[in-house]
Amino acid sequence: MPASTTSEPAPATCLHCGSPVPPGSAARDFCCVGCEAVHGLLVEQGLTRYYQLAQGRTAPAPEPRKDRAFAWLEPLISRAESIPGPLCALELDVQGIHCAACVWLMNELFRRQPGGAGLTVDPALGKVRMQWRRGAFDVAEFLRGVEGFGYRFGPSRKRPERASLDLPIRLGICAALSMNVMLFSVSFYVGLTPEDGALFRLFTRLSLWLSSAVVVVGGWPFFRAALQGLRRGVLHLDLPIALGILLVFGMSLAQARGGRGDLAYFDTLNTFVTLMLVGRWLQQRVLERNRRFLLDDDGAEGLFVRREEGTRLATVRAAEVADGDVLVIAPGDLVPVDAALLDSGARVSTDWMTGEPGERAVGQGEALPAGAFNAGREAVRVQAKQAFTDSPLVALLRRAPAAAGGPALHTRFWDRVSRRWVATVLFVSALGLASWWPAGPDKALEVAVALLVVTCPCAIGIATPLAYELVQARLRRGGFFIRSTDLLDRLPRVRKVLFDKTGTLTLGRLELVDRAAVTGLTPATRDVAFDLVSRSNHPASRCLAAALAREGARFNPEARVAERAGQGLEMVREGVRWRLGRADWATEARVAEPQVHAPDRPFAAEGRLPKAPARVEVLLSGAGLAAGPVLTRDGVPVAFFQLQESVRPDARREVHALQGEGREVWLISGDLPARVEALAAALGIPAGHALGGLRPEDKAEAVAKLDAADTLYLGDGVNDSLAFERALCAGTPAIDRPVMPGKSDFFLLGEGLGAIREALRLSARLRQVVRRLLALAVGYNVVAVSVCLAGWMTPLRAAVAMPATSLATVLFTVWWLSASRERAAAATPTPPLRQVPA
């Protein structure tokens, strides 16, 4: 009997976005929690027509944000309702629109809300405009309903750029005029001659007038770029294009005025200008679409601060800080506004703003500049001296980091190609002019103009932008959104992939496993624990602070809490030393004399303390990373809080796949070295590639040492900002914190990391296609130049050759990057990457 063969089952695809479901995912039918939540909402509310309209083009959804504050919305609604009339109107920015299905979903949800009068969604710009009947519509409730599906709203800040409207308008005008000129040219080619009298002269004049409009409207972007290049002493790629347009038009004008409109190049000229505009528009359109996917905020949307409100310590957005507010600045926190120190002393640093390392001491009552961060071990209290809208930090956060190390490799490459192309075309045209001058000026000018027209850089101007558009469209469908114009040129050089830990390889969400650990504490102990964790930025502290606040824990502004890096938090109150952190550190022998505790409520009974919490366990299971800080009183355990952190479902698979392709994978984190090493071991990252306990400047230094113009860094917090500047390229999965997308080359949607490897693969494929396009362009131009120099190029041949060649390169590009060809290529084993020497 023949041996039976079993094939591996095809990977399941997400019911929401169609992406592959990572093996071992808790949600078997979905690629991430966001898609599962959104799908459930769509089914629950009877909105499944969304999938029919999306037609599989939906990108992975971010996890819906719950209980989001809308403090920014209240003044906008008040302003809208202050305008007299029966209807109120409001315009907002929206993040996350992918396709027509998103527009339908928003309109359907608006239609179901009572009191609404009309909703207009602009997916191109990422805006919504709504009208409602005064007093009959709850705007915040509508926004919460839409945000439940993964979208996000913000104040109206996006504005269409002049260029983004300029090119489409010019392209539309030129395309319409060119089609009319082509109709007139056909009559010349089929036999209309000067002997036909008035009809010939009419068609000639119409061709001339319409072509003049094409030159003025469509040629201006190339004329402007060429002039700007000449002023800077640079041979811009648009220079031969501009010269070709002017010379072709000049020669055609001379022919038309001489009564020979049938010998003019009007059809060639118009087609050439239109196609070049198409290429320029495609290049611009991709990047604008990705930028508009996000909210255009003031750079501080994801920056939160702790503000005292009586006995409460509220976490609010930096934008809500007002003059006179008392803020608690935890170690590592930024001071959002100019402020004065209320405590006895603090240590601050401003190196991320000034570039000059070093810390300085600040005394009570002294000024703290906006943007300084707390470099000490204790949280400090400051009083704001201005509202956040007046803070200089706003401008600092909006400013993109300056590129380090000079122009990128791709920039130098395309500059060299452009300069050499321009110089060669100008030289060959001058050679043709000189060679044919003895035959007469008319013939010489005809040859020179033909050389400028036929040697069109269509591979660079048309097919290459199309190739980039195709690749970026495929990446968008997988949740990978590009922001930098040159990212796809840099990605093929990546040989090292550097991951931050919390929020990047993990999902950044810590959860308390057993709520009884908090509810079982006495009120006094809850207040002590809250005073400890409320002054720290550690994810475990934030998780415990939220749980304790829900139980009514109170904040004591006079408490002094020290944060010990890699250990935990410490506070002395009334002679008692409280610690929360690693068990081996927290249970050390006390330094101060203990205060006798009331015998009727022993601390050991609180919080369901395990019998022997000898150390903090660090475990990795299918559910994620679990760890537990211990709360102690003078070294005596009081409570043990077991926390759970989820690892991204495909993290292990993607790490192994990247390593299998020959790339180094590093884990760089500010978390405890032991926890970093444990996660690295579980994911298969070598111990020598796991760096823990790093401050922001340490991360930047580590990236700088590793980078040989070949690193990709993925991080999610402001503490990764310095490292971003040192890497070849950088990205973030934290789109709910726009400070980081604003500084990133790309951002990710969904809970998976597979889009990074797909981007690396497609960028390498794109580089192959661009090289082949350049080779085709060189071959074509060698033949075209030879034909022109031989004097064989006629208006008819030029009119056919240039568009035909452009069409051929476009078809080649589409075929080479087609999905079917990619599937065939993916089935072929790929050899490991060659290591590039530093």
PDB file of C-alpha atoms in Angstrom, residues 458-565:
ATOM      1  CA  CYS A 458       9.553  56.275 -16.104  1.00  0.00           C
ATOM      2  CA  ALA A 459      11.019  53.545 -13.898  1.00  0.00           C
ATOM      3  CA  ILE A 460      11.733  56.148 -11.217  1.00  0.00           C
ATOM      4  CA  GLY A 461       8.852  58.532 -11.829  1.00  0.00           C
ATOM      5  CA  ILE A 462       5.956  56.109 -12.400  1.00  0.00           C
ATOM      6  CA  ALA A 463       6.628  52.417 -11.794  1.00  0.00           C
ATOM      7  CA  THR A 464       8.679  52.813  -8.614  1.00  0.00           C
ATOM      8  CA  PRO A 465       6.037  54.880  -6.758  1.00  0.00           C
ATOM      9  CA  LEU A 466       3.463  52.313  -7.882  1.00  0.00           C
ATOM     10  CA  ALA A 467       5.605  49.506  -6.446  1.00  0.00           C
ATOM     11  CA  TYR A 468       5.823  51.325  -3.124  1.00  0.00           C
ATOM     12  CA  GLU A 469       2.052  51.867  -3.126  1.00  0.00           C
ATOM     13  CA  LEU A 470       1.378  48.159  -3.729  1.00  0.00           C
ATOM     14  CA  VAL A 471       3.698  47.085  -0.933  1.00  0.00           C
ATOM     15  CA  GLN A 472       2.353  49.610   1.552  1.00  0.00           C
ATOM     16  CA  ALA A 473      -1.230  48.672   0.723  1.00  0.00           C
ATOM     17  CA  ARG A 474      -0.451  45.026   1.542  1.00  0.00           C
ATOM     18  CA  LEU A 475       1.261  46.024   4.776  1.00  0.00           C
ATOM     19  CA  ARG A 476      -1.691  48.192   5.803  1.00  0.00           C
ATOM     20  CA  ARG A 477      -4.004  45.206   5.454  1.00  0.00           C
ATOM     21  CA  GLY A 478      -1.759  43.370   7.913  1.00  0.00           C
ATOM     22  CA  GLY A 479      -1.774  46.212  10.437  1.00  0.00           C
ATOM     23  CA  PHE A 480       1.640  47.732   9.554  1.00  0.00           C
ATOM     24  CA  PHE A 481       1.364  51.467   8.874  1.00  0.00           C
ATOM     25  CA  ILE A 482       4.326  53.408   7.467  1.00  0.00           C
ATOM     26  CA  ARG A 483       4.926  57.042   8.406  1.00  0.00           C
ATOM     27  CA  SER A 484       8.434  57.752   7.064  1.00  0.00           C
ATOM     28  CA  THR A 485       8.972  58.243   3.353  1.00  0.00           C
ATOM     29  CA  ASP A 486      12.141  56.156   3.306  1.00  0.00           C
ATOM     30  CA  LEU A 487      11.324  53.263   5.638  1.00  0.00           C
ATOM     31  CA  LEU A 488      10.958  50.632   2.908  1.00  0.00           C
ATOM     32  CA  ASP A 489      14.407  51.575   1.623  1.00  0.00           C
ATOM     33  CA  ARG A 490      15.941  51.100   5.070  1.00  0.00           C
ATOM     34  CA  LEU A 491      14.226  47.851   6.096  1.00  0.00           C
ATOM     35  CA  PRO A 492      16.254  45.542   3.779  1.00  0.00           C
ATOM     36  CA  ARG A 493      19.390  46.499   5.735  1.00  0.00           C
ATOM     37  CA  VAL A 494      17.936  45.323   9.078  1.00  0.00           C
ATOM     38  CA  ARG A 495      20.012  42.529  10.620  1.00  0.00           C
ATOM     39  CA  LYS A 496      19.183  43.133  14.295  1.00  0.00           C
ATOM     40  CA  VAL A 497      15.667  43.442  15.743  1.00  0.00           C
ATOM     41  CA  LEU A 498      15.570  45.042  19.196  1.00  0.00           C
ATOM     42  CA  PHE A 499      12.457  44.703  21.361  1.00  0.00           C
ATOM     43  CA  ASP A 500      11.435  46.572  24.451  1.00  0.00           C
ATOM     44  CA  LYS A 501       9.680  44.244  26.899  1.00  0.00           C
ATOM     45  CA  THR A 502       6.622  45.627  28.676  1.00  0.00           C
ATOM     46  CA  GLY A 503       3.985  46.763  26.197  1.00  0.00           C
ATOM     47  CA  THR A 504       6.004  45.502  23.230  1.00  0.00           C
ATOM     48  CA  LEU A 505       6.799  41.795  23.530  1.00  0.00           C
ATOM     49  CA  THR A 506       4.171  41.709  26.245  1.00  0.00           C
ATOM     50  CA  LEU A 507       0.808  43.430  26.038  1.00  0.00           C
ATOM     51  CA  GLY A 508       1.629  45.832  28.868  1.00  0.00           C
ATOM     52  CA  ARG A 509      -1.451  44.906  30.862  1.00  0.00           C
ATOM     53  CA  LEU A 510      -0.942  43.693  34.423  1.00  0.00           C
ATOM     54  CA  GLU A 511      -3.900  42.227  36.256  1.00  0.00           C
ATOM     55  CA  LEU A 512      -4.366  41.304  39.877  1.00  0.00           C
ATOM     56  CA  VAL A 513      -4.955  37.559  39.981  1.00  0.00           C
ATOM     57  CA  ASP A 514      -6.745  37.521  43.360  1.00  0.00           C
ATOM     58  CA  ARG A 515      -8.730  40.644  44.360  1.00  0.00           C
ATOM     59  CA  ALA A 516      -8.988  39.316  47.913  1.00  0.00           C
ATOM     60  CA  ALA A 517      -5.335  40.289  48.349  1.00  0.00           C
ATOM     61  CA  VAL A 518      -6.565  43.913  48.304  1.00  0.00           C
ATOM     62  CA  THR A 519     -10.035  43.606  49.811  1.00  0.00           C
ATOM     63  CA  GLY A 520      -8.629  41.638  52.768  1.00  0.00           C
ATOM     64  CA  LEU A 521      -6.400  44.515  53.883  1.00  0.00           C
ATOM     65  CA  THR A 522      -7.406  46.824  56.708  1.00  0.00           C
ATOM     66  CA  PRO A 523      -8.230  50.424  55.666  1.00  0.00           C
ATOM     67  CA  ALA A 524      -5.012  51.696  57.295  1.00  0.00           C
ATOM     68  CA  THR A 525      -2.884  49.160  55.436  1.00  0.00           C
ATOM     69  CA  ARG A 526      -4.656  49.928  52.157  1.00  0.00           C
ATOM     70  CA  ASP A 527      -3.762  53.599  52.650  1.00  0.00           C
ATOM     71  CA  VAL A 528      -0.119  52.681  53.278  1.00  0.00           C
ATOM     72  CA  ALA A 529       0.010  50.477  50.186  1.00  0.00           C
ATOM     73  CA  PHE A 530      -1.638  53.204  48.118  1.00  0.00           C
ATOM     74  CA  ASP A 531       0.883  55.793  49.299  1.00  0.00           C
ATOM     75  CA  LEU A 532       3.631  53.452  48.088  1.00  0.00           C
ATOM     76  CA  VAL A 533       2.287  52.508  44.648  1.00  0.00           C
ATOM     77  CA  SER A 534       0.674  55.847  43.745  1.00  0.00           C
ATOM     78  CA  ARG A 535       4.111  57.447  43.509  1.00  0.00           C
ATOM     79  CA  SER A 536       5.585  54.944  41.062  1.00  0.00           C
ATOM     80  CA  ASN A 537       5.320  54.442  37.307  1.00  0.00           C
ATOM     81  CA  HIS A 538       6.069  50.738  37.343  1.00  0.00           C
ATOM     82  CA  PRO A 539       3.296  48.692  35.643  1.00  0.00           C
ATOM     83  CA  ALA A 540       2.844  46.657  38.836  1.00  0.00           C
ATOM     84  CA  SER A 541       2.433  49.863  40.825  1.00  0.00           C
ATOM     85  CA  ARG A 542      -0.123  51.241  38.375  1.00  0.00           C
ATOM     86  CA  CYS A 543      -2.110  48.006  38.539  1.00  0.00           C
ATOM     87  CA  LEU A 544      -2.139  47.943  42.347  1.00  0.00           C
ATOM     88  CA  ALA A 545      -2.888  51.686  42.568  1.00  0.00           C
ATOM     89  CA  ALA A 546      -6.023  51.214  40.465  1.00  0.00           C
ATOM     90  CA  ALA A 547      -7.160  48.239  42.551  1.00  0.00           C
ATOM     91  CA  LEU A 548      -6.546  50.053  45.849  1.00  0.00           C
ATOM     92  CA  ALA A 549      -8.276  53.227  44.646  1.00  0.00           C
ATOM     93  CA  ARG A 550     -11.384  51.195  43.822  1.00  0.00           C
ATOM     94  CA  GLU A 551     -11.449  50.059  47.464  1.00  0.00           C
ATOM     95  CA  GLY A 552     -11.375  53.667  48.713  1.00  0.00           C
ATOM     96  CA  ALA A 553      -7.702  53.973  49.653  1.00  0.00           C
ATOM     97  CA  ARG A 554      -6.707  57.524  50.611  1.00  0.00           C
ATOM     98  CA  PHE A 555      -3.666  59.531  49.571  1.00  0.00           C
ATOM     99  CA  ASN A 556      -1.358  61.176  52.112  1.00  0.00           C
ATOM    100  CA  PRO A 557       0.514  64.094  50.476  1.00  0.00           C
ATOM    101  CA  GLU A 558       3.106  64.186  53.291  1.00  0.00           C
ATOM    102  CA  ALA A 559       4.339  60.624  52.722  1.00  0.00           C
ATOM    103  CA  ARG A 560       7.904  60.237  51.455  1.00  0.00           C
ATOM    104  CA  VAL A 561       8.379  57.175  49.286  1.00  0.00           C
ATOM    105  CA  ALA A 562      11.727  56.039  47.889  1.00  0.00           C
ATOM    106  CA  GLU A 563      11.901  53.861  44.777  1.00  0.00           C
ATOM    107  CA  ARG A 564      14.829  51.431  44.768  1.00  0.00           C
ATOM    108  CA  ALA A 565      15.721  50.449  41.217  1.00  0.00           C
TER     109      ALA A 565
END
